[in-house]
Short mmCIF file of N, CA and C in Angstrom, two decimals:
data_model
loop_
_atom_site.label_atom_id
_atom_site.label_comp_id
_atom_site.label_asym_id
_atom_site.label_seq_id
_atom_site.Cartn_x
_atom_site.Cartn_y
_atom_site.Cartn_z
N UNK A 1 0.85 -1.18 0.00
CA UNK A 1 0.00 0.00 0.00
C UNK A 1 0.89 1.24 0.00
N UNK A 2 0.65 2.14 -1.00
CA UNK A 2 1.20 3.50 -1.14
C UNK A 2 1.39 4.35 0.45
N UNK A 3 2.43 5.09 0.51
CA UNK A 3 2.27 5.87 1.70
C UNK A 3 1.77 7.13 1.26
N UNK A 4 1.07 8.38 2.07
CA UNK A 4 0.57 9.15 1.66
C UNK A 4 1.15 10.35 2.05
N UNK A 5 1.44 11.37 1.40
CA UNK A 5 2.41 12.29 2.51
C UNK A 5 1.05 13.54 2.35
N UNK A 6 1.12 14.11 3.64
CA UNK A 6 0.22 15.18 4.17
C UNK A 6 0.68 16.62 2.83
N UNK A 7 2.12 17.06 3.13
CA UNK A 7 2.40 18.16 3.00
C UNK A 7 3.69 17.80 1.64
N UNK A 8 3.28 17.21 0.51
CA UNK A 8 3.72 17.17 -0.97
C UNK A 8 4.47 18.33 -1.42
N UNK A 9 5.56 18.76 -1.73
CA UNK A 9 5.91 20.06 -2.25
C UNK A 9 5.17 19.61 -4.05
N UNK A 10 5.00 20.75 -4.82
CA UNK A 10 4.27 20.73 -6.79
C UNK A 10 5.75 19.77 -7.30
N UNK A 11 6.53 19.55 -6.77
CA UNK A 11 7.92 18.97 -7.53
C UNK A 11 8.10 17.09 -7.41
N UNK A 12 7.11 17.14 -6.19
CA UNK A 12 7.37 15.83 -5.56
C UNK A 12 5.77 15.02 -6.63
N UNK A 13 6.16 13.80 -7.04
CA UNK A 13 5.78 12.43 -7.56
C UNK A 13 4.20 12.28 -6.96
N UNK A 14 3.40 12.17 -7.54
CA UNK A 14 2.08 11.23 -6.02
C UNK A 14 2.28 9.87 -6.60
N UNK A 15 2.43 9.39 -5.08
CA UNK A 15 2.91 8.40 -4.78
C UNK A 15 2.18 7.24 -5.51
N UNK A 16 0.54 6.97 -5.29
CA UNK A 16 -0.24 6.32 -5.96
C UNK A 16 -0.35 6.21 -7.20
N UNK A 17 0.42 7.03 -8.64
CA UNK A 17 0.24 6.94 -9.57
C UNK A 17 1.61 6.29 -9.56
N UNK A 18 2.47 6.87 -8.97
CA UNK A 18 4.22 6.31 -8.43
C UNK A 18 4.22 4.60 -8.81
N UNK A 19 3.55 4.19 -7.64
CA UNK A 19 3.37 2.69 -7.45
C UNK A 19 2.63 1.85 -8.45
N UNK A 20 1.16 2.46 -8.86
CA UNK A 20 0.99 1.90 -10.47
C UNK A 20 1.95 1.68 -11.75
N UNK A 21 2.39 2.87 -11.35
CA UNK A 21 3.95 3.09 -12.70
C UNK A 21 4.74 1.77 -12.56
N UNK A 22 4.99 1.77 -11.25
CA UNK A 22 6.21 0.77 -11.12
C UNK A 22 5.25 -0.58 -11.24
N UNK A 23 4.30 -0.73 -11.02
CA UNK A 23 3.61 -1.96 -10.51
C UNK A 23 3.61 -2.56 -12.20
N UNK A 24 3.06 -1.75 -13.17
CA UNK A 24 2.92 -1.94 -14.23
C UNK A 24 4.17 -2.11 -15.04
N UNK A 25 5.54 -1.23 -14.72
CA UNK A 25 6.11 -1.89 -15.16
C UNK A 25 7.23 -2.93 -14.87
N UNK A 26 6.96 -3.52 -13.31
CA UNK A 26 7.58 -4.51 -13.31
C UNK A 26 8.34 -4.38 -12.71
N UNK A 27 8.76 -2.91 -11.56
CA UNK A 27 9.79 -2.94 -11.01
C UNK A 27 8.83 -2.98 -9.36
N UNK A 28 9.83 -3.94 -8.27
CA UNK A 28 9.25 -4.17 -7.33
C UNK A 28 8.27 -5.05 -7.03
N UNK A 29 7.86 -5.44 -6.16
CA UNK A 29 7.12 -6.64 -6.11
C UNK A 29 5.76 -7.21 -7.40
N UNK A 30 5.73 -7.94 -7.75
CA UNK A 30 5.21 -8.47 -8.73
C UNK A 30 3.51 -8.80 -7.70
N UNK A 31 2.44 -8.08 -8.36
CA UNK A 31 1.08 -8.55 -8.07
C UNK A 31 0.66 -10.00 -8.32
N UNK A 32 -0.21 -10.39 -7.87
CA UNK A 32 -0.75 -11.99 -8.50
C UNK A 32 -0.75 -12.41 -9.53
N UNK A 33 -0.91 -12.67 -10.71
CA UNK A 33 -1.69 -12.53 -11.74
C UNK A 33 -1.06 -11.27 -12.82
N UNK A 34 0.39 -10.80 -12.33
CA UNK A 34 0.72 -10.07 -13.05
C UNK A 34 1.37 -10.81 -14.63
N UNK A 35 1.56 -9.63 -16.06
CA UNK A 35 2.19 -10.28 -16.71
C UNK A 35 3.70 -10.95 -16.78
N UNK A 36 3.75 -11.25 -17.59
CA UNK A 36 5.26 -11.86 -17.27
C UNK A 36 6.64 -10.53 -18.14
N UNK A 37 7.23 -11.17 -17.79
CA UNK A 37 8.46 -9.90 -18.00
C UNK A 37 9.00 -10.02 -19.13
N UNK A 38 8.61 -8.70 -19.48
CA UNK A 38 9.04 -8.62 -21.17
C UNK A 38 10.36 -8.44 -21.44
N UNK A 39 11.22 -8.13 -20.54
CA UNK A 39 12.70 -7.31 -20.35
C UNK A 39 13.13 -6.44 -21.93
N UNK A 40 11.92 -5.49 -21.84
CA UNK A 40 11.84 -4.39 -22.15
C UNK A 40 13.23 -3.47 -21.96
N UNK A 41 13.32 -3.40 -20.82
CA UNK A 41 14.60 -2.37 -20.49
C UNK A 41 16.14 -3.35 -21.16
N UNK A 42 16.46 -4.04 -20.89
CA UNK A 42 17.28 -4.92 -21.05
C UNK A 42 17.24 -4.74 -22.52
N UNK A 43 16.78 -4.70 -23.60
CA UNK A 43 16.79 -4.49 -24.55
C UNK A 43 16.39 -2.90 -25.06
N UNK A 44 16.57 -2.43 -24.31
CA UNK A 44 16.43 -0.91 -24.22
C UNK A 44 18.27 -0.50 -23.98
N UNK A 45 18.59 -1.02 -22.70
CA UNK A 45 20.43 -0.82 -22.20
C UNK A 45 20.80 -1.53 -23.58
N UNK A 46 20.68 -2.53 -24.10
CA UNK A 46 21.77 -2.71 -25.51
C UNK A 46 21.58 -1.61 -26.22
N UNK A 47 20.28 -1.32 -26.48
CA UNK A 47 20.12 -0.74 -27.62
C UNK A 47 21.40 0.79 -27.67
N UNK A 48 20.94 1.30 -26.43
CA UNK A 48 21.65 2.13 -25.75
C UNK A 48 23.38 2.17 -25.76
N UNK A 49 23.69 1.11 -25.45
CA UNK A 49 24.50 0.48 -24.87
C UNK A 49 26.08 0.41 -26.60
N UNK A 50 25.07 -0.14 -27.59
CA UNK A 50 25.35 -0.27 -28.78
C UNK A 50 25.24 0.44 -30.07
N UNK A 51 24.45 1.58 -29.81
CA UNK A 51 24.26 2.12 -30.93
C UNK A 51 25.37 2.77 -31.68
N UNK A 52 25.55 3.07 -32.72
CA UNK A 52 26.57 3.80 -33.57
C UNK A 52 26.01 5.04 -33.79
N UNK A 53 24.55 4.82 -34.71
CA UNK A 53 24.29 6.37 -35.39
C UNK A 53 23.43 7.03 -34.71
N UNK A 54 23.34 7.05 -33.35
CA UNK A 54 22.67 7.38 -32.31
C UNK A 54 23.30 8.16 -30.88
N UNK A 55 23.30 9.49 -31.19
CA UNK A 55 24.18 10.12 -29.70
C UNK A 55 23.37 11.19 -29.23
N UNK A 56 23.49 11.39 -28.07
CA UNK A 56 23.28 12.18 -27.34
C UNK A 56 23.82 13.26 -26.76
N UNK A 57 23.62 14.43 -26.79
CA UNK A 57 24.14 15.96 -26.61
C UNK A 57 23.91 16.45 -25.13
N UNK A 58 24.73 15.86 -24.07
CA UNK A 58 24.54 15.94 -23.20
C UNK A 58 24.14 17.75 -22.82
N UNK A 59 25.21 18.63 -23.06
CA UNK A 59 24.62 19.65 -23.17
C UNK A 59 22.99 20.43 -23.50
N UNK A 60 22.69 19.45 -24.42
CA UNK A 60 21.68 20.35 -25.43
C UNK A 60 20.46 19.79 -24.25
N UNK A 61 20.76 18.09 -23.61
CA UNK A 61 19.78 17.75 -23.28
C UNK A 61 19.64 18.55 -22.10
N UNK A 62 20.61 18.72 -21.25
CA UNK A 62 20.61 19.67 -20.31
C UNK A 62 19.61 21.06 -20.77
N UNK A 63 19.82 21.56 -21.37
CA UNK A 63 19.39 22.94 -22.14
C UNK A 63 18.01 22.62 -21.84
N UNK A 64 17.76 21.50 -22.51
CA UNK A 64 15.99 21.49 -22.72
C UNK A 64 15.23 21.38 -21.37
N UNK A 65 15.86 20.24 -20.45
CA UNK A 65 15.60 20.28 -18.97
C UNK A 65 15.55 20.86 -18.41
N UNK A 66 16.38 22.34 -18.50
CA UNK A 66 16.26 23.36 -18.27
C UNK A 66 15.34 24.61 -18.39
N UNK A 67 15.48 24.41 -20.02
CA UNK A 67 13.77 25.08 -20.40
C UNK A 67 11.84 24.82 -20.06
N UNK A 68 12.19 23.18 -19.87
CA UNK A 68 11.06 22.90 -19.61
C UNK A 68 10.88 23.44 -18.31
N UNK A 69 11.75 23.23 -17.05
CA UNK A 69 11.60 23.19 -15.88
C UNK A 69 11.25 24.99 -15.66
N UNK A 70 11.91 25.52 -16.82
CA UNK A 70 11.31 27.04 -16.15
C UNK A 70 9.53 27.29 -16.95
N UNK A 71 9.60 26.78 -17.94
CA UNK A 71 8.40 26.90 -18.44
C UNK A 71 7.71 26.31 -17.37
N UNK A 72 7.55 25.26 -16.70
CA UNK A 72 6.56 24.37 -15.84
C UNK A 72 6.56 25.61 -14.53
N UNK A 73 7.68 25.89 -14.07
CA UNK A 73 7.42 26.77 -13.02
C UNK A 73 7.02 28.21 -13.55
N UNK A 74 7.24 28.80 -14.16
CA UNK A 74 6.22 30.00 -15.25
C UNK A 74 4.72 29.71 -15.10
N UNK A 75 4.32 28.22 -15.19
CA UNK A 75 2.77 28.36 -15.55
C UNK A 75 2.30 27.67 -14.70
N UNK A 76 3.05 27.66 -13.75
CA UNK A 76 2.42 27.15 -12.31
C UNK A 76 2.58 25.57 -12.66
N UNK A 77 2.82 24.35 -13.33
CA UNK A 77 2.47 23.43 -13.62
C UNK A 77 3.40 22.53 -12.97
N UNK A 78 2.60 21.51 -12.48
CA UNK A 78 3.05 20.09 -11.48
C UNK A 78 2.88 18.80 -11.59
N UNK A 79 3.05 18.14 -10.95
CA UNK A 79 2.19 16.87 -11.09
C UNK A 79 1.22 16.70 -10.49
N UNK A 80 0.86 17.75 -9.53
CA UNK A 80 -0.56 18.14 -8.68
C UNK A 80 -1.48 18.95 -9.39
N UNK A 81 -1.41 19.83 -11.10
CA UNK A 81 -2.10 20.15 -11.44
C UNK A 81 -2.13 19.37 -13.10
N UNK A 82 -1.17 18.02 -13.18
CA UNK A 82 -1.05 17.80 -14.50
C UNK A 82 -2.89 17.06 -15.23
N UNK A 83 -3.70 17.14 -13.62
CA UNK A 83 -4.83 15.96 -14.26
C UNK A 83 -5.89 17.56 -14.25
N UNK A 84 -5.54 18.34 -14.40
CA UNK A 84 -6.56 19.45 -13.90
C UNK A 84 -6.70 20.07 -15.83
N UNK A 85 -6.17 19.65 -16.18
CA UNK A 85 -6.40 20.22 -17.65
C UNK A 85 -7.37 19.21 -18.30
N UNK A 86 -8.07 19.90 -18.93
CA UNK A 86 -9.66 19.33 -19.47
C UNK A 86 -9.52 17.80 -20.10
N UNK A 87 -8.45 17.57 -20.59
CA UNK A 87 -7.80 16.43 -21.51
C UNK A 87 -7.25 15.46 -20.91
N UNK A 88 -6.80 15.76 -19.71
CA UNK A 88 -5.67 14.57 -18.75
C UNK A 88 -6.74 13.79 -17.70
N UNK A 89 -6.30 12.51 -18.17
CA UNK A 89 -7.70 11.34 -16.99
C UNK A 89 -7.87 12.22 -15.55
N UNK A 90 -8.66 12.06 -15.25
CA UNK A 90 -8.86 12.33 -13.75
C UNK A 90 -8.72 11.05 -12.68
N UNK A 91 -8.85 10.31 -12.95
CA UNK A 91 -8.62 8.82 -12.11
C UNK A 91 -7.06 8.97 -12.16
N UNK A 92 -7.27 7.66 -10.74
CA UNK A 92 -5.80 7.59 -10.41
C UNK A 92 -5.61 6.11 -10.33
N UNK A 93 -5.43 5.52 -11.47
CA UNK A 93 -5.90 4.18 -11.51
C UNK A 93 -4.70 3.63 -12.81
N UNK A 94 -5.49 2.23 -13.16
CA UNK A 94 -4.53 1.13 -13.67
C UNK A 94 -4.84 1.67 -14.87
N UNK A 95 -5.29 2.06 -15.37
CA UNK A 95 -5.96 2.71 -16.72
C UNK A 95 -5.25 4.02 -17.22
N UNK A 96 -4.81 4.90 -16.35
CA UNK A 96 -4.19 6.03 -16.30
C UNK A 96 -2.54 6.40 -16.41
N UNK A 97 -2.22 5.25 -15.95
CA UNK A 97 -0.93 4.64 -16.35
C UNK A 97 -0.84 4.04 -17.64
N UNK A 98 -1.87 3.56 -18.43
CA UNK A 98 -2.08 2.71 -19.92
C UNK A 98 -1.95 4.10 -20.50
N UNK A 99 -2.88 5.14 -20.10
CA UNK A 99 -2.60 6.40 -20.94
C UNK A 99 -1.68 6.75 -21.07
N UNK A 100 -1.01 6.82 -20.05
CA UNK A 100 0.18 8.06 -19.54
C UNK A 100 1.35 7.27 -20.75
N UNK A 101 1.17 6.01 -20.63
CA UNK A 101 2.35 5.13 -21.21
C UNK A 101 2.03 5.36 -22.78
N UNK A 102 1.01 5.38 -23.07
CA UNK A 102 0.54 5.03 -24.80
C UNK A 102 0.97 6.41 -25.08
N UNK A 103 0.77 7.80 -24.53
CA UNK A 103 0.94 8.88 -25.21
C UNK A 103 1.89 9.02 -25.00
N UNK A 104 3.09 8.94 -24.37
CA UNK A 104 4.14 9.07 -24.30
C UNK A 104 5.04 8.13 -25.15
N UNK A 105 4.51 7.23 -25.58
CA UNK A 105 5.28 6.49 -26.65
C UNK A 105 4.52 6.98 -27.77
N UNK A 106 3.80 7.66 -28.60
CA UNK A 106 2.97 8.50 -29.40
C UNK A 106 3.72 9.52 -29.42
N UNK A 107 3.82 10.32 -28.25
CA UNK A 107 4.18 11.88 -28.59
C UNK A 107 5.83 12.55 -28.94
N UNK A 108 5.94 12.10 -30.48
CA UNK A 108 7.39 12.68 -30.74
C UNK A 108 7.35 13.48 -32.30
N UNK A 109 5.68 13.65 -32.73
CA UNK A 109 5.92 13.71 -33.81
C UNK A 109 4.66 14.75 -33.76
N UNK A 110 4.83 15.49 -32.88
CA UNK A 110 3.72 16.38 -33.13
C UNK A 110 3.65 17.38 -32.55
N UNK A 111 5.54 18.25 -32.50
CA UNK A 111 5.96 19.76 -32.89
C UNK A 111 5.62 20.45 -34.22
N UNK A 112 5.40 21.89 -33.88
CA UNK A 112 5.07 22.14 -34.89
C UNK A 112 5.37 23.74 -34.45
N UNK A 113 5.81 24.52 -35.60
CA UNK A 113 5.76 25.91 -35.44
C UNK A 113 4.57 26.88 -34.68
N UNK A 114 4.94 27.27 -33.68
CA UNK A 114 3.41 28.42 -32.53
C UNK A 114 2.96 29.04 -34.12
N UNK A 115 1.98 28.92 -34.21
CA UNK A 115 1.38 30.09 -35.41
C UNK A 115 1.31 29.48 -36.60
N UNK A 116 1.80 28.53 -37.00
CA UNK A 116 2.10 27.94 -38.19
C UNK A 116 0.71 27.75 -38.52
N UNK A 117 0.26 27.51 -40.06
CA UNK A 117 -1.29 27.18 -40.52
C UNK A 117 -0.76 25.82 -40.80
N UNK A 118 0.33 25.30 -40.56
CA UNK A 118 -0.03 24.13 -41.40
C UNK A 118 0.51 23.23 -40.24
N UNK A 119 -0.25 23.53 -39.21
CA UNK A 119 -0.23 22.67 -37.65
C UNK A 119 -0.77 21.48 -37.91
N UNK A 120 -0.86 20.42 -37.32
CA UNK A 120 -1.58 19.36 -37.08
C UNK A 120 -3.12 19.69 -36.25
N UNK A 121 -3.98 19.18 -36.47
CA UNK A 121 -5.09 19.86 -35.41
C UNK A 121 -6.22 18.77 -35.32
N UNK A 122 -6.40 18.27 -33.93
CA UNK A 122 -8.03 17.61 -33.86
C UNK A 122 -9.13 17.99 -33.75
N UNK A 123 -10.02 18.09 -33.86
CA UNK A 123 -11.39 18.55 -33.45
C UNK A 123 -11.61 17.79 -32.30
N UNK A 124 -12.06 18.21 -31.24
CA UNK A 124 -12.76 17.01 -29.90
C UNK A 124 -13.39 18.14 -28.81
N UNK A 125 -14.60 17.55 -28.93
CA UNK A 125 -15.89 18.46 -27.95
C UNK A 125 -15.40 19.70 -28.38
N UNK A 126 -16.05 20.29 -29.82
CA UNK A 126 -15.77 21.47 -30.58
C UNK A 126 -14.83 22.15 -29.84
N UNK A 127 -13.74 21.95 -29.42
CA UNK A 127 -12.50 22.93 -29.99
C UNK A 127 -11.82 22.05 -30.77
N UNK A 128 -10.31 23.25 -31.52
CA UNK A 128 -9.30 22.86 -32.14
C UNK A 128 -8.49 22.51 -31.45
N UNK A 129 -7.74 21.39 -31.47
CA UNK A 129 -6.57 21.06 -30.29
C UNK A 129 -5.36 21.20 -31.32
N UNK A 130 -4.31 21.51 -30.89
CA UNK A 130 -2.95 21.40 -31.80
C UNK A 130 -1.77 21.32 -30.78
N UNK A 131 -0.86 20.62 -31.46
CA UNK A 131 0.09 20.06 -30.84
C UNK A 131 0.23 18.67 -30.15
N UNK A 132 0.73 18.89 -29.22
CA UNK A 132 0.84 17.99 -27.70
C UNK A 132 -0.85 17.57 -27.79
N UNK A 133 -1.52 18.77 -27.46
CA UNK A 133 -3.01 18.28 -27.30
C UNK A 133 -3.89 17.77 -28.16
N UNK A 134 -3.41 17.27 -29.23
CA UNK A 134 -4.12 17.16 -30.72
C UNK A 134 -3.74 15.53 -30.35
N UNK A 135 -2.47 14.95 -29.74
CA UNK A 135 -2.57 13.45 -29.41
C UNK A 135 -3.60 13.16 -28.46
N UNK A 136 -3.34 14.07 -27.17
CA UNK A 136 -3.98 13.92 -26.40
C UNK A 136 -5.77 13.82 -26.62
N UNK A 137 -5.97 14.77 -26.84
CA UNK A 137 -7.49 14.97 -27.84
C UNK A 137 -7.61 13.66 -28.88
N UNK A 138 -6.91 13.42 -29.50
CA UNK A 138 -7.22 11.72 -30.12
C UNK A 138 -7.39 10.61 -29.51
N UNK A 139 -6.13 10.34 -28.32
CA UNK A 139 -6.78 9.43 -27.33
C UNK A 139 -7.97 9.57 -26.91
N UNK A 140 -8.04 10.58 -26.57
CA UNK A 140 -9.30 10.61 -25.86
C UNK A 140 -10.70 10.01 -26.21
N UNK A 141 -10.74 10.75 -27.62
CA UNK A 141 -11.78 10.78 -28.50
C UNK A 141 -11.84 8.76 -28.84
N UNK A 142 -10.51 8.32 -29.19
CA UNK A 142 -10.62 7.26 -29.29
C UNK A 142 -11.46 6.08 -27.95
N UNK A 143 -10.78 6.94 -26.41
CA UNK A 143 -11.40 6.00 -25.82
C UNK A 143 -13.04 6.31 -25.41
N UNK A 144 -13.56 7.41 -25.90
CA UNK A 144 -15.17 7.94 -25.63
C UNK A 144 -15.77 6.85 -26.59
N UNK A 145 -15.16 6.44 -27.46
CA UNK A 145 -15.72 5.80 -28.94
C UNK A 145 -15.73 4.45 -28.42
N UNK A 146 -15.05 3.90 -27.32
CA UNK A 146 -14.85 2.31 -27.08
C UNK A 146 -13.91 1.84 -26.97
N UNK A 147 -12.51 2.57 -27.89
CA UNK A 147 -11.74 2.26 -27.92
C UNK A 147 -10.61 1.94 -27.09
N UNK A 148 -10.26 0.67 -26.76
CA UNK A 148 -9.47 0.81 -25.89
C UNK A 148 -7.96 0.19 -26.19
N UNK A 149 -7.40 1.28 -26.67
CA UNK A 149 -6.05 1.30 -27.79
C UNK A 149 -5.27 0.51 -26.30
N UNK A 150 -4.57 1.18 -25.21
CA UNK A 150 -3.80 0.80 -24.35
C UNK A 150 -3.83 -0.69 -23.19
N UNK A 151 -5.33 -1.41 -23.90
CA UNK A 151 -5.51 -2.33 -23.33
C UNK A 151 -4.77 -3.72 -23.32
N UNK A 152 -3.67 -3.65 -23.42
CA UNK A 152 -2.69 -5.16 -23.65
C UNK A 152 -2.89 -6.28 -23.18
N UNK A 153 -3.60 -6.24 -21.82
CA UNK A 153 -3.33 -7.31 -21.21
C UNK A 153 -5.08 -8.28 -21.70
N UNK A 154 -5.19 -7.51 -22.66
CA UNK A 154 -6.76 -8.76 -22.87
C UNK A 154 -5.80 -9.27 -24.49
N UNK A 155 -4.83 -9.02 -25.07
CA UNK A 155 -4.48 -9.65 -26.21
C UNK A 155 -3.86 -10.91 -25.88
#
């Protein structure tokens, strides 16, 4: 069982989505009935481990970590207000972690110039979504419809 802390600083993890994360993917005690181990990561460290035409700019990545972290503190944004935007699950559940995981393996291809007309854009509960929110707004729309794209464990 998750521990609960009273007094959270906006920087700190909640814990309960914490422990789904890990539960789901396998790190730490294994549930009943859980799946079996894909060793996902393990073939993630080779990949890593081996690549040639594949590097990383330690600098640059720094840079961006940097930028995000002032943008997030600019607009007030946490992990205590990340479910408060019209688009992000409100549950704190096994399902929410399927999201969190599916769009994040989805979302690398859908920058686009601020202002540009030739944005990517969804329609969902009449607005225009673009960007980041134009995946998000598709999941969504997908799972209002039935769809339940992130459901693995019934295949």
């Amino acid at each position: 069982m998750p521990v609960f802390l009273e007094n959270m600083s906006d920087d700190e993890a909640d814990p309960e989505l914490l422990a789904l994360l890990r539960q789901s993917l396998g790190i730490g005690l294994k549930p009943k009935g859980s799946p079996p181990e894909t060793r996902v990561l393990e073939g993630a460290e080779f990949v890593y481990d081996n690549s040639i035409d594949v590097a990383l700019d330690p600098r640059s990545t720094k840079a961006a970590a940097e930028t995000i972290w002032s943008e997030m503190r600019e607009q007030g944004y946490s992990t205590k207000t990340w479910a408060s935007h019209e688009l992000h699950p409100k549950t704190k559940d096994e399902s929410t972690v399927d999201f969190i995981f599916t769009m994040d393996l989805l979302n690398f291809s859908f920058w686009s110039e601020k202002g540009s007309d030739d944005r990517f854009a969804v329609q969902y509960k009449g607005k225009n979504w673009t960007g980041y929110w134009s995946l998000v707004a598709a999941l969504q729309r997908a799972i209002d419809e039935g769809t339940l794209f992130y459901d693995w464990r019934q295949n």
